[in-house]
Amino acid sequence: QSVLTQPPSVSGAPGQRVTISCTGSSSNIGAGHDVHWYQHLPGTAPKLLIYGNINRPSGVPDRFSGSKSGTSASLTITGLQAEDEADYYCQSYDTSLSGWVFGGGTKLTVL
Amino acid sequence: QVQLVESGGGVVLPGRSLRLSCAASGFSLTTLAMHWVRQAPGKGLEWVAFISYDGHNKYYADSVKGRFTISRDTSKNTLYLQMDSLRSDDTAIYYCAREGKIRGIYPFDFWGQGTLVTVSS
Protein backbone atom coordinates (compact mmCIF):
# COMPACT_ATOMS: atom_id res chain seq x y z
CA GLN A 1 0.00 0.00 0.00
CA SER A 2 1.70 3.19 -1.21
CA VAL A 3 1.47 6.43 0.75
CA LEU A 4 0.54 8.26 -2.46
CA THR A 5 -2.38 6.76 -4.38
CA GLN A 6 -2.41 6.53 -8.18
CA PRO A 7 -4.76 4.66 -10.52
CA PRO A 8 -3.11 1.40 -11.61
CA SER A 9 -3.76 2.09 -15.27
CA VAL A 10 -5.03 4.65 -17.75
CA SER A 11 -5.35 4.51 -21.51
CA GLY A 12 -6.04 6.73 -24.48
CA ALA A 13 -5.88 6.82 -28.24
CA PRO A 14 -3.13 8.67 -30.10
CA GLY A 15 -3.78 12.39 -30.04
CA GLN A 16 -6.04 12.22 -27.00
CA ARG A 17 -5.49 13.64 -23.52
CA VAL A 18 -5.10 11.64 -20.31
CA THR A 19 -4.73 12.68 -16.69
CA ILE A 20 -3.08 10.69 -13.92
CA SER A 21 -4.02 11.57 -10.36
CA CYS A 22 -1.87 11.32 -7.25
CA THR A 23 -3.66 11.53 -3.91
CA GLY A 24 -1.79 12.08 -0.68
CA SER A 25 -2.51 13.45 2.77
CA SER A 26 -1.83 16.31 5.16
CA SER A 27 1.62 14.89 5.96
CA ASN A 28 2.93 14.95 2.39
CA ILE A 29 1.28 16.79 -0.51
CA GLY A 30 -1.11 18.63 1.83
CA ALA A 31 1.82 19.76 3.98
CA GLY A 32 3.15 21.76 1.05
CA HIS A 33 5.87 19.34 -0.06
CA ASP A 34 6.66 19.42 -3.75
CA VAL A 35 5.36 16.71 -6.08
CA HIS A 36 7.57 15.33 -8.82
CA TRP A 37 6.64 12.99 -11.67
CA TYR A 38 8.76 10.34 -13.35
CA GLN A 39 8.39 8.31 -16.52
CA HIS A 40 9.71 4.76 -16.34
CA LEU A 41 10.14 2.17 -19.02
CA PRO A 42 10.97 -1.26 -17.53
CA GLY A 43 14.67 -2.00 -17.70
CA THR A 44 15.65 1.64 -18.08
CA ALA A 45 16.49 4.52 -15.79
CA PRO A 46 13.45 6.47 -14.59
CA LYS A 47 13.26 9.93 -16.13
CA LEU A 48 12.24 13.16 -14.40
CA LEU A 49 9.18 14.54 -16.16
CA ILE A 50 7.79 17.26 -13.87
CA TYR A 51 9.44 18.82 -10.81
CA GLY A 52 8.09 21.17 -8.19
CA ASN A 53 4.47 20.37 -9.09
CA ILE A 54 4.36 22.22 -12.41
CA ASN A 55 7.85 22.62 -13.90
CA ARG A 56 9.26 20.76 -16.90
CA PRO A 57 12.99 20.01 -17.16
CA SER A 58 14.55 21.09 -20.42
CA GLY A 59 13.91 18.56 -23.14
CA VAL A 60 10.52 17.41 -21.84
CA PRO A 61 7.79 18.25 -24.38
CA ASP A 62 5.14 20.76 -23.36
CA ARG A 63 2.55 18.01 -23.93
CA PHE A 64 3.34 17.06 -20.33
CA SER A 65 2.01 19.30 -17.57
CA GLY A 66 1.53 19.05 -13.82
CA SER A 67 -0.78 20.58 -11.27
CA LYS A 68 -1.33 20.44 -7.52
CA SER A 69 -4.27 21.30 -5.29
CA GLY A 70 -4.73 20.52 -1.62
CA THR A 71 -3.67 16.94 -0.93
CA SER A 72 -3.60 15.89 -4.60
CA ALA A 73 -1.59 16.38 -7.75
CA SER A 74 -2.11 15.49 -11.39
CA LEU A 75 -0.08 14.79 -14.49
CA THR A 76 -1.73 15.57 -17.81
CA ILE A 77 -0.48 14.36 -21.17
CA THR A 78 -2.00 15.89 -24.28
CA GLY A 79 -1.58 14.77 -27.89
CA LEU A 80 -0.81 11.19 -26.82
CA GLN A 81 1.91 9.43 -28.78
CA ALA A 82 2.85 5.77 -28.90
CA GLU A 83 6.20 6.58 -27.28
CA ASP A 84 4.36 7.82 -24.17
CA GLU A 85 3.44 4.27 -23.26
CA ALA A 86 5.23 3.75 -19.94
CA ASP A 87 4.79 3.67 -16.17
CA TYR A 88 4.36 7.01 -14.41
CA TYR A 89 5.13 7.72 -10.75
CA CYS A 90 4.45 10.67 -8.51
CA GLN A 91 6.81 11.37 -5.61
CA SER A 92 6.89 13.68 -2.61
CA TYR A 93 8.21 13.89 0.94
CA ASP A 94 6.29 12.75 4.00
CA THR A 95 6.82 14.62 7.24
CA SER A 96 5.29 11.91 9.46
CA LEU A 97 7.45 9.18 7.93
CA SER A 98 10.51 11.43 7.70
CA GLY A 99 11.18 10.04 4.27
CA TRP A 100 10.53 10.27 0.57
CA VAL A 101 7.45 8.54 -0.81
CA PHE A 102 6.24 7.36 -4.21
CA GLY A 103 2.87 6.59 -5.66
CA GLY A 104 2.16 3.02 -6.67
CA GLY A 105 2.64 3.88 -10.33
CA THR A 106 0.25 4.15 -13.27
CA LYS A 107 0.66 2.17 -16.46
CA LEU A 108 -0.27 4.25 -19.51
CA THR A 109 -1.43 2.32 -22.54
CA VAL A 110 -1.70 4.09 -25.89
CA LEU A 111 -4.46 2.28 -27.77
CA GLN B 1 27.32 14.73 -18.85
CA VAL B 2 25.89 13.18 -15.70
CA GLN B 3 26.10 9.40 -15.46
CA LEU B 4 25.25 6.98 -12.68
CA VAL B 5 26.30 3.35 -13.06
CA GLU B 6 25.23 0.77 -10.49
CA SER B 7 26.96 -2.54 -9.92
CA GLY B 8 27.24 -5.30 -7.34
CA GLY B 9 23.87 -6.98 -7.73
CA GLY B 10 23.44 -10.73 -7.86
CA VAL B 11 21.89 -13.76 -6.22
CA VAL B 12 22.43 -14.07 -2.46
CA LEU B 13 21.17 -16.39 0.26
CA PRO B 14 18.75 -15.07 2.90
CA GLY B 15 20.62 -13.68 5.89
CA ARG B 16 23.76 -12.89 3.87
CA SER B 17 25.20 -9.52 2.84
CA LEU B 18 25.81 -7.64 -0.39
CA ARG B 19 27.30 -4.25 -1.23
CA LEU B 20 26.04 -2.20 -4.14
CA SER B 21 28.07 0.54 -5.81
CA CYS B 22 27.03 3.54 -7.85
CA ALA B 23 29.81 5.23 -9.81
CA ALA B 24 28.99 8.87 -10.50
CA SER B 25 30.48 11.02 -13.25
CA GLY B 26 29.80 14.49 -14.56
CA PHE B 27 29.39 15.94 -11.07
CA SER B 28 30.85 15.53 -7.57
CA LEU B 29 29.07 13.64 -4.79
CA THR B 30 30.23 16.42 -2.46
CA THR B 31 27.86 18.89 -4.12
CA LEU B 32 24.50 17.07 -4.13
CA ALA B 33 22.59 14.54 -2.03
CA MET B 34 22.03 10.99 -3.25
CA HIS B 35 19.39 8.31 -2.78
CA TRP B 36 18.86 4.60 -3.29
CA VAL B 37 15.45 3.56 -4.63
CA ARG B 38 14.30 0.01 -5.36
CA GLN B 39 11.60 -1.73 -7.38
CA ALA B 40 10.49 -5.22 -6.40
CA PRO B 41 9.19 -7.50 -9.15
CA GLY B 42 5.77 -6.33 -10.29
CA LYS B 43 5.76 -3.49 -7.78
CA GLY B 44 6.31 0.25 -7.81
CA LEU B 45 9.26 2.38 -6.78
CA GLU B 46 10.22 2.44 -3.09
CA TRP B 47 12.63 4.91 -1.53
CA VAL B 48 15.37 3.14 0.45
CA ALA B 49 18.06 5.52 1.72
CA PHE B 50 19.45 9.08 1.58
CA ILE B 51 22.85 10.66 2.17
CA SER B 52 23.35 14.41 2.29
CA TYR B 53 25.86 16.28 0.09
CA ASP B 54 28.29 16.54 3.00
CA GLY B 55 27.81 12.94 4.14
CA HIS B 56 26.71 14.01 7.60
CA ASN B 57 23.03 13.07 7.35
CA LYS B 58 21.71 9.63 6.47
CA TYR B 59 18.09 8.48 6.50
CA TYR B 60 16.50 5.11 5.83
CA ALA B 61 13.11 3.63 5.07
CA ASP B 62 11.68 1.69 8.01
CA SER B 63 11.81 -1.50 5.93
CA VAL B 64 15.64 -1.41 5.82
CA LYS B 65 16.57 0.54 8.95
CA GLY B 66 19.20 -1.28 10.99
CA ARG B 67 20.08 -3.61 8.10
CA PHE B 68 21.22 -1.30 5.27
CA THR B 69 23.92 1.37 5.39
CA ILE B 70 24.44 4.13 2.81
CA SER B 71 27.92 5.58 2.41
CA ARG B 72 30.23 7.11 -0.16
CA ASP B 73 33.88 7.41 -1.15
CA THR B 74 34.45 10.92 -2.40
CA SER B 75 37.90 10.06 -3.74
CA LYS B 76 36.25 7.55 -6.08
CA ASN B 77 33.05 9.61 -6.49
CA THR B 78 31.15 6.42 -5.70
CA LEU B 79 28.03 5.81 -3.62
CA TYR B 80 27.47 2.53 -1.76
CA LEU B 81 24.67 0.57 -0.19
CA GLN B 82 25.75 -2.11 2.29
CA MET B 83 22.91 -4.58 2.68
CA ASP B 84 23.05 -6.99 5.63
CA SER B 85 20.62 -9.62 6.93
CA LEU B 86 19.00 -9.80 3.51
CA ARG B 87 15.46 -11.14 3.22
CA SER B 88 13.44 -12.43 0.30
CA ASP B 89 11.41 -9.21 0.24
CA ASP B 90 14.61 -7.26 -0.46
CA THR B 91 14.60 -8.80 -3.95
CA ALA B 92 14.43 -5.85 -6.33
CA ILE B 93 16.17 -3.70 -8.89
CA TYR B 94 18.15 -1.10 -6.96
CA TYR B 95 18.62 2.36 -8.49
CA CYS B 96 20.83 5.18 -7.32
CA ALA B 97 19.39 8.62 -7.94
CA ARG B 98 20.81 12.12 -7.66
CA GLU B 99 18.84 14.72 -5.75
CA GLY B 100 19.16 17.74 -7.98
CA LYS B 101 18.75 21.34 -6.96
CA ILE B 102 16.71 23.23 -9.54
CA ARG B 103 15.63 26.72 -8.51
CA GLY B 104 15.41 25.65 -4.89
CA ILE B 105 13.48 22.47 -5.72
CA TYR B 106 14.96 19.03 -5.05
CA PRO B 107 13.72 16.30 -7.42
CA PHE B 108 15.53 13.08 -8.26
CA ASP B 109 16.90 14.47 -11.51
CA PHE B 110 19.21 11.68 -12.69
CA TRP B 111 18.95 7.94 -12.17
CA GLY B 112 21.11 4.95 -12.95
CA GLN B 113 19.95 1.93 -14.94
CA GLY B 114 19.72 -0.20 -11.83
CA THR B 115 21.24 -3.44 -10.56
CA LEU B 116 19.21 -6.55 -9.74
CA VAL B 117 19.43 -8.15 -6.31
CA THR B 118 17.81 -11.55 -5.84
CA VAL B 119 17.58 -13.00 -2.33
CA SER B 120 16.79 -16.67 -2.59
CA SER B 121 17.81 -20.02 -1.19
GROMACS .gro file of C-alpha atoms in nm:
model
  232
    1GLN     CA    1   0.000   0.000   0.000
    2SER     CA    2   0.170   0.319  -0.121
    3VAL     CA    3   0.147   0.643   0.075
    4LEU     CA    4   0.054   0.826  -0.246
    5THR     CA    5  -0.238   0.676  -0.438
    6GLN     CA    6  -0.241   0.653  -0.818
    7PRO     CA    7  -0.476   0.466  -1.052
    8PRO     CA    8  -0.311   0.140  -1.161
    9SER     CA    9  -0.376   0.209  -1.527
   10VAL     CA   10  -0.503   0.465  -1.775
   11SER     CA   11  -0.535   0.451  -2.151
   12GLY     CA   12  -0.604   0.673  -2.448
   13ALA     CA   13  -0.588   0.682  -2.824
   14PRO     CA   14  -0.313   0.867  -3.010
   15GLY     CA   15  -0.378   1.239  -3.004
   16GLN     CA   16  -0.604   1.222  -2.700
   17ARG     CA   17  -0.549   1.364  -2.352
   18VAL     CA   18  -0.510   1.164  -2.031
   19THR     CA   19  -0.473   1.268  -1.669
   20ILE     CA   20  -0.308   1.069  -1.392
   21SER     CA   21  -0.402   1.157  -1.036
   22CYS     CA   22  -0.187   1.132  -0.725
   23THR     CA   23  -0.366   1.153  -0.391
   24GLY     CA   24  -0.179   1.208  -0.068
   25SER     CA   25  -0.251   1.345   0.277
   26SER     CA   26  -0.183   1.631   0.516
   27SER     CA   27   0.162   1.489   0.596
   28ASN     CA   28   0.293   1.495   0.239
   29ILE     CA   29   0.128   1.679  -0.051
   30GLY     CA   30  -0.111   1.863   0.183
   31ALA     CA   31   0.182   1.976   0.398
   32GLY     CA   32   0.315   2.176   0.105
   33HIS     CA   33   0.587   1.934  -0.006
   34ASP     CA   34   0.666   1.942  -0.375
   35VAL     CA   35   0.536   1.671  -0.608
   36HIS     CA   36   0.757   1.533  -0.882
   37TRP     CA   37   0.664   1.299  -1.167
   38TYR     CA   38   0.876   1.034  -1.335
   39GLN     CA   39   0.839   0.831  -1.652
   40HIS     CA   40   0.971   0.476  -1.634
   41LEU     CA   41   1.014   0.217  -1.902
   42PRO     CA   42   1.097  -0.126  -1.753
   43GLY     CA   43   1.467  -0.200  -1.770
   44THR     CA   44   1.565   0.164  -1.808
   45ALA     CA   45   1.649   0.452  -1.579
   46PRO     CA   46   1.345   0.647  -1.459
   47LYS     CA   47   1.326   0.993  -1.613
   48LEU     CA   48   1.224   1.316  -1.440
   49LEU     CA   49   0.918   1.454  -1.616
   50ILE     CA   50   0.779   1.726  -1.387
   51TYR     CA   51   0.944   1.882  -1.081
   52GLY     CA   52   0.809   2.117  -0.819
   53ASN     CA   53   0.447   2.037  -0.909
   54ILE     CA   54   0.436   2.222  -1.241
   55ASN     CA   55   0.785   2.262  -1.390
   56ARG     CA   56   0.926   2.076  -1.690
   57PRO     CA   57   1.299   2.001  -1.716
   58SER     CA   58   1.455   2.109  -2.042
   59GLY     CA   59   1.391   1.856  -2.314
   60VAL     CA   60   1.052   1.741  -2.184
   61PRO     CA   61   0.779   1.825  -2.438
   62ASP     CA   62   0.514   2.076  -2.336
   63ARG     CA   63   0.255   1.801  -2.393
   64PHE     CA   64   0.334   1.706  -2.033
   65SER     CA   65   0.201   1.930  -1.757
   66GLY     CA   66   0.153   1.905  -1.382
   67SER     CA   67  -0.078   2.058  -1.127
   68LYS     CA   68  -0.133   2.044  -0.752
   69SER     CA   69  -0.427   2.130  -0.529
   70GLY     CA   70  -0.473   2.052  -0.162
   71THR     CA   71  -0.367   1.694  -0.093
   72SER     CA   72  -0.360   1.589  -0.460
   73ALA     CA   73  -0.159   1.638  -0.775
   74SER     CA   74  -0.211   1.549  -1.139
   75LEU     CA   75  -0.008   1.479  -1.449
   76THR     CA   76  -0.173   1.557  -1.781
   77ILE     CA   77  -0.048   1.436  -2.117
   78THR     CA   78  -0.200   1.589  -2.428
   79GLY     CA   79  -0.158   1.477  -2.789
   80LEU     CA   80  -0.081   1.119  -2.682
   81GLN     CA   81   0.191   0.943  -2.878
   82ALA     CA   82   0.285   0.577  -2.890
   83GLU     CA   83   0.620   0.658  -2.728
   84ASP     CA   84   0.436   0.782  -2.417
   85GLU     CA   85   0.344   0.427  -2.326
   86ALA     CA   86   0.523   0.375  -1.994
   87ASP     CA   87   0.479   0.367  -1.617
   88TYR     CA   88   0.436   0.701  -1.441
   89TYR     CA   89   0.513   0.772  -1.075
   90CYS     CA   90   0.445   1.067  -0.851
   91GLN     CA   91   0.681   1.137  -0.561
   92SER     CA   92   0.689   1.368  -0.261
   93TYR     CA   93   0.821   1.389   0.094
   94ASP     CA   94   0.629   1.275   0.400
   95THR     CA   95   0.682   1.462   0.724
   96SER     CA   96   0.529   1.191   0.946
   97LEU     CA   97   0.745   0.918   0.793
   98SER     CA   98   1.051   1.143   0.770
   99GLY     CA   99   1.118   1.004   0.427
  100TRP     CA  100   1.053   1.027   0.057
  101VAL     CA  101   0.745   0.854  -0.081
  102PHE     CA  102   0.624   0.736  -0.421
  103GLY     CA  103   0.287   0.659  -0.566
  104GLY     CA  104   0.216   0.302  -0.667
  105GLY     CA  105   0.264   0.388  -1.033
  106THR     CA  106   0.025   0.415  -1.327
  107LYS     CA  107   0.066   0.217  -1.646
  108LEU     CA  108  -0.027   0.425  -1.951
  109THR     CA  109  -0.143   0.232  -2.254
  110VAL     CA  110  -0.170   0.409  -2.589
  111LEU     CA  111  -0.446   0.228  -2.777
  112GLN     CA  112   2.732   1.473  -1.885
  113VAL     CA  113   2.589   1.318  -1.570
  114GLN     CA  114   2.610   0.940  -1.546
  115LEU     CA  115   2.525   0.698  -1.268
  116VAL     CA  116   2.630   0.335  -1.306
  117GLU     CA  117   2.523   0.077  -1.049
  118SER     CA  118   2.696  -0.254  -0.992
  119GLY     CA  119   2.724  -0.530  -0.734
  120GLY     CA  120   2.387  -0.698  -0.773
  121GLY     CA  121   2.344  -1.073  -0.786
  122VAL     CA  122   2.189  -1.376  -0.622
  123VAL     CA  123   2.243  -1.407  -0.246
  124LEU     CA  124   2.117  -1.639   0.026
  125PRO     CA  125   1.875  -1.507   0.290
  126GLY     CA  126   2.062  -1.368   0.589
  127ARG     CA  127   2.376  -1.289   0.387
  128SER     CA  128   2.520  -0.952   0.284
  129LEU     CA  129   2.581  -0.764  -0.039
  130ARG     CA  130   2.730  -0.425  -0.123
  131LEU     CA  131   2.604  -0.220  -0.414
  132SER     CA  132   2.807   0.054  -0.581
  133CYS     CA  133   2.703   0.354  -0.785
  134ALA     CA  134   2.981   0.523  -0.981
  135ALA     CA  135   2.899   0.887  -1.050
  136SER     CA  136   3.048   1.102  -1.325
  137GLY     CA  137   2.980   1.449  -1.456
  138PHE     CA  138   2.939   1.594  -1.107
  139SER     CA  139   3.085   1.553  -0.757
  140LEU     CA  140   2.907   1.364  -0.479
  141THR     CA  141   3.023   1.642  -0.246
  142THR     CA  142   2.786   1.889  -0.412
  143LEU     CA  143   2.450   1.707  -0.413
  144ALA     CA  144   2.259   1.454  -0.203
  145MET     CA  145   2.203   1.099  -0.325
  146HIS     CA  146   1.939   0.831  -0.278
  147TRP     CA  147   1.886   0.460  -0.329
  148VAL     CA  148   1.545   0.356  -0.463
  149ARG     CA  149   1.430   0.001  -0.536
  150GLN     CA  150   1.160  -0.173  -0.738
  151ALA     CA  151   1.049  -0.522  -0.640
  152PRO     CA  152   0.919  -0.750  -0.915
  153GLY     CA  153   0.577  -0.633  -1.029
  154LYS     CA  154   0.576  -0.349  -0.778
  155GLY     CA  155   0.631   0.025  -0.781
  156LEU     CA  156   0.926   0.238  -0.678
  157GLU     CA  157   1.022   0.244  -0.309
  158TRP     CA  158   1.263   0.491  -0.153
  159VAL     CA  159   1.537   0.314   0.045
  160ALA     CA  160   1.806   0.552   0.172
  161PHE     CA  161   1.945   0.908   0.158
  162ILE     CA  162   2.285   1.066   0.217
  163SER     CA  163   2.335   1.441   0.229
  164TYR     CA  164   2.586   1.628   0.009
  165ASP     CA  165   2.829   1.654   0.300
  166GLY     CA  166   2.781   1.294   0.414
  167HIS     CA  167   2.671   1.401   0.760
  168ASN     CA  168   2.303   1.307   0.735
  169LYS     CA  169   2.171   0.963   0.647
  170TYR     CA  170   1.809   0.848   0.650
  171TYR     CA  171   1.650   0.511   0.583
  172ALA     CA  172   1.311   0.363   0.507
  173ASP     CA  173   1.168   0.169   0.801
  174SER     CA  174   1.181  -0.150   0.593
  175VAL     CA  175   1.564  -0.141   0.582
  176LYS     CA  176   1.657   0.054   0.895
  177GLY     CA  177   1.920  -0.128   1.099
  178ARG     CA  178   2.008  -0.361   0.810
  179PHE     CA  179   2.122  -0.130   0.527
  180THR     CA  180   2.392   0.137   0.539
  181ILE     CA  181   2.444   0.413   0.281
  182SER     CA  182   2.792   0.558   0.241
  183ARG     CA  183   3.023   0.711  -0.016
  184ASP     CA  184   3.388   0.741  -0.115
  185THR     CA  185   3.445   1.092  -0.240
  186SER     CA  186   3.790   1.006  -0.374
  187LYS     CA  187   3.625   0.755  -0.608
  188ASN     CA  188   3.305   0.961  -0.649
  189THR     CA  189   3.115   0.642  -0.570
  190LEU     CA  190   2.803   0.581  -0.362
  191TYR     CA  191   2.747   0.253  -0.176
  192LEU     CA  192   2.467   0.057  -0.019
  193GLN     CA  193   2.575  -0.211   0.229
  194MET     CA  194   2.291  -0.458   0.268
  195ASP     CA  195   2.305  -0.699   0.563
  196SER     CA  196   2.062  -0.962   0.693
  197LEU     CA  197   1.900  -0.980   0.351
  198ARG     CA  198   1.546  -1.114   0.322
  199SER     CA  199   1.344  -1.243   0.030
  200ASP     CA  200   1.141  -0.921   0.024
  201ASP     CA  201   1.461  -0.726  -0.046
  202THR     CA  202   1.460  -0.880  -0.395
  203ALA     CA  203   1.443  -0.585  -0.633
  204ILE     CA  204   1.617  -0.370  -0.889
  205TYR     CA  205   1.815  -0.110  -0.696
  206TYR     CA  206   1.862   0.236  -0.849
  207CYS     CA  207   2.083   0.518  -0.732
  208ALA     CA  208   1.939   0.862  -0.794
  209ARG     CA  209   2.081   1.212  -0.766
  210GLU     CA  210   1.884   1.472  -0.575
  211GLY     CA  211   1.916   1.774  -0.798
  212LYS     CA  212   1.875   2.134  -0.696
  213ILE     CA  213   1.671   2.323  -0.954
  214ARG     CA  214   1.563   2.672  -0.851
  215GLY     CA  215   1.541   2.565  -0.489
  216ILE     CA  216   1.348   2.247  -0.572
  217TYR     CA  217   1.496   1.903  -0.505
  218PRO     CA  218   1.372   1.630  -0.742
  219PHE     CA  219   1.553   1.308  -0.826
  220ASP     CA  220   1.690   1.447  -1.151
  221PHE     CA  221   1.921   1.168  -1.269
  222TRP     CA  222   1.895   0.794  -1.217
  223GLY     CA  223   2.111   0.495  -1.295
  224GLN     CA  224   1.995   0.193  -1.494
  225GLY     CA  225   1.972  -0.020  -1.183
  226THR     CA  226   2.124  -0.344  -1.056
  227LEU     CA  227   1.921  -0.655  -0.974
  228VAL     CA  228   1.943  -0.815  -0.631
  229THR     CA  229   1.781  -1.155  -0.584
  230VAL     CA  230   1.758  -1.300  -0.233
  231SER     CA  231   1.679  -1.667  -0.259
  232SER     CA  232   1.781  -2.002  -0.119
   0.00000   0.00000   0.00000
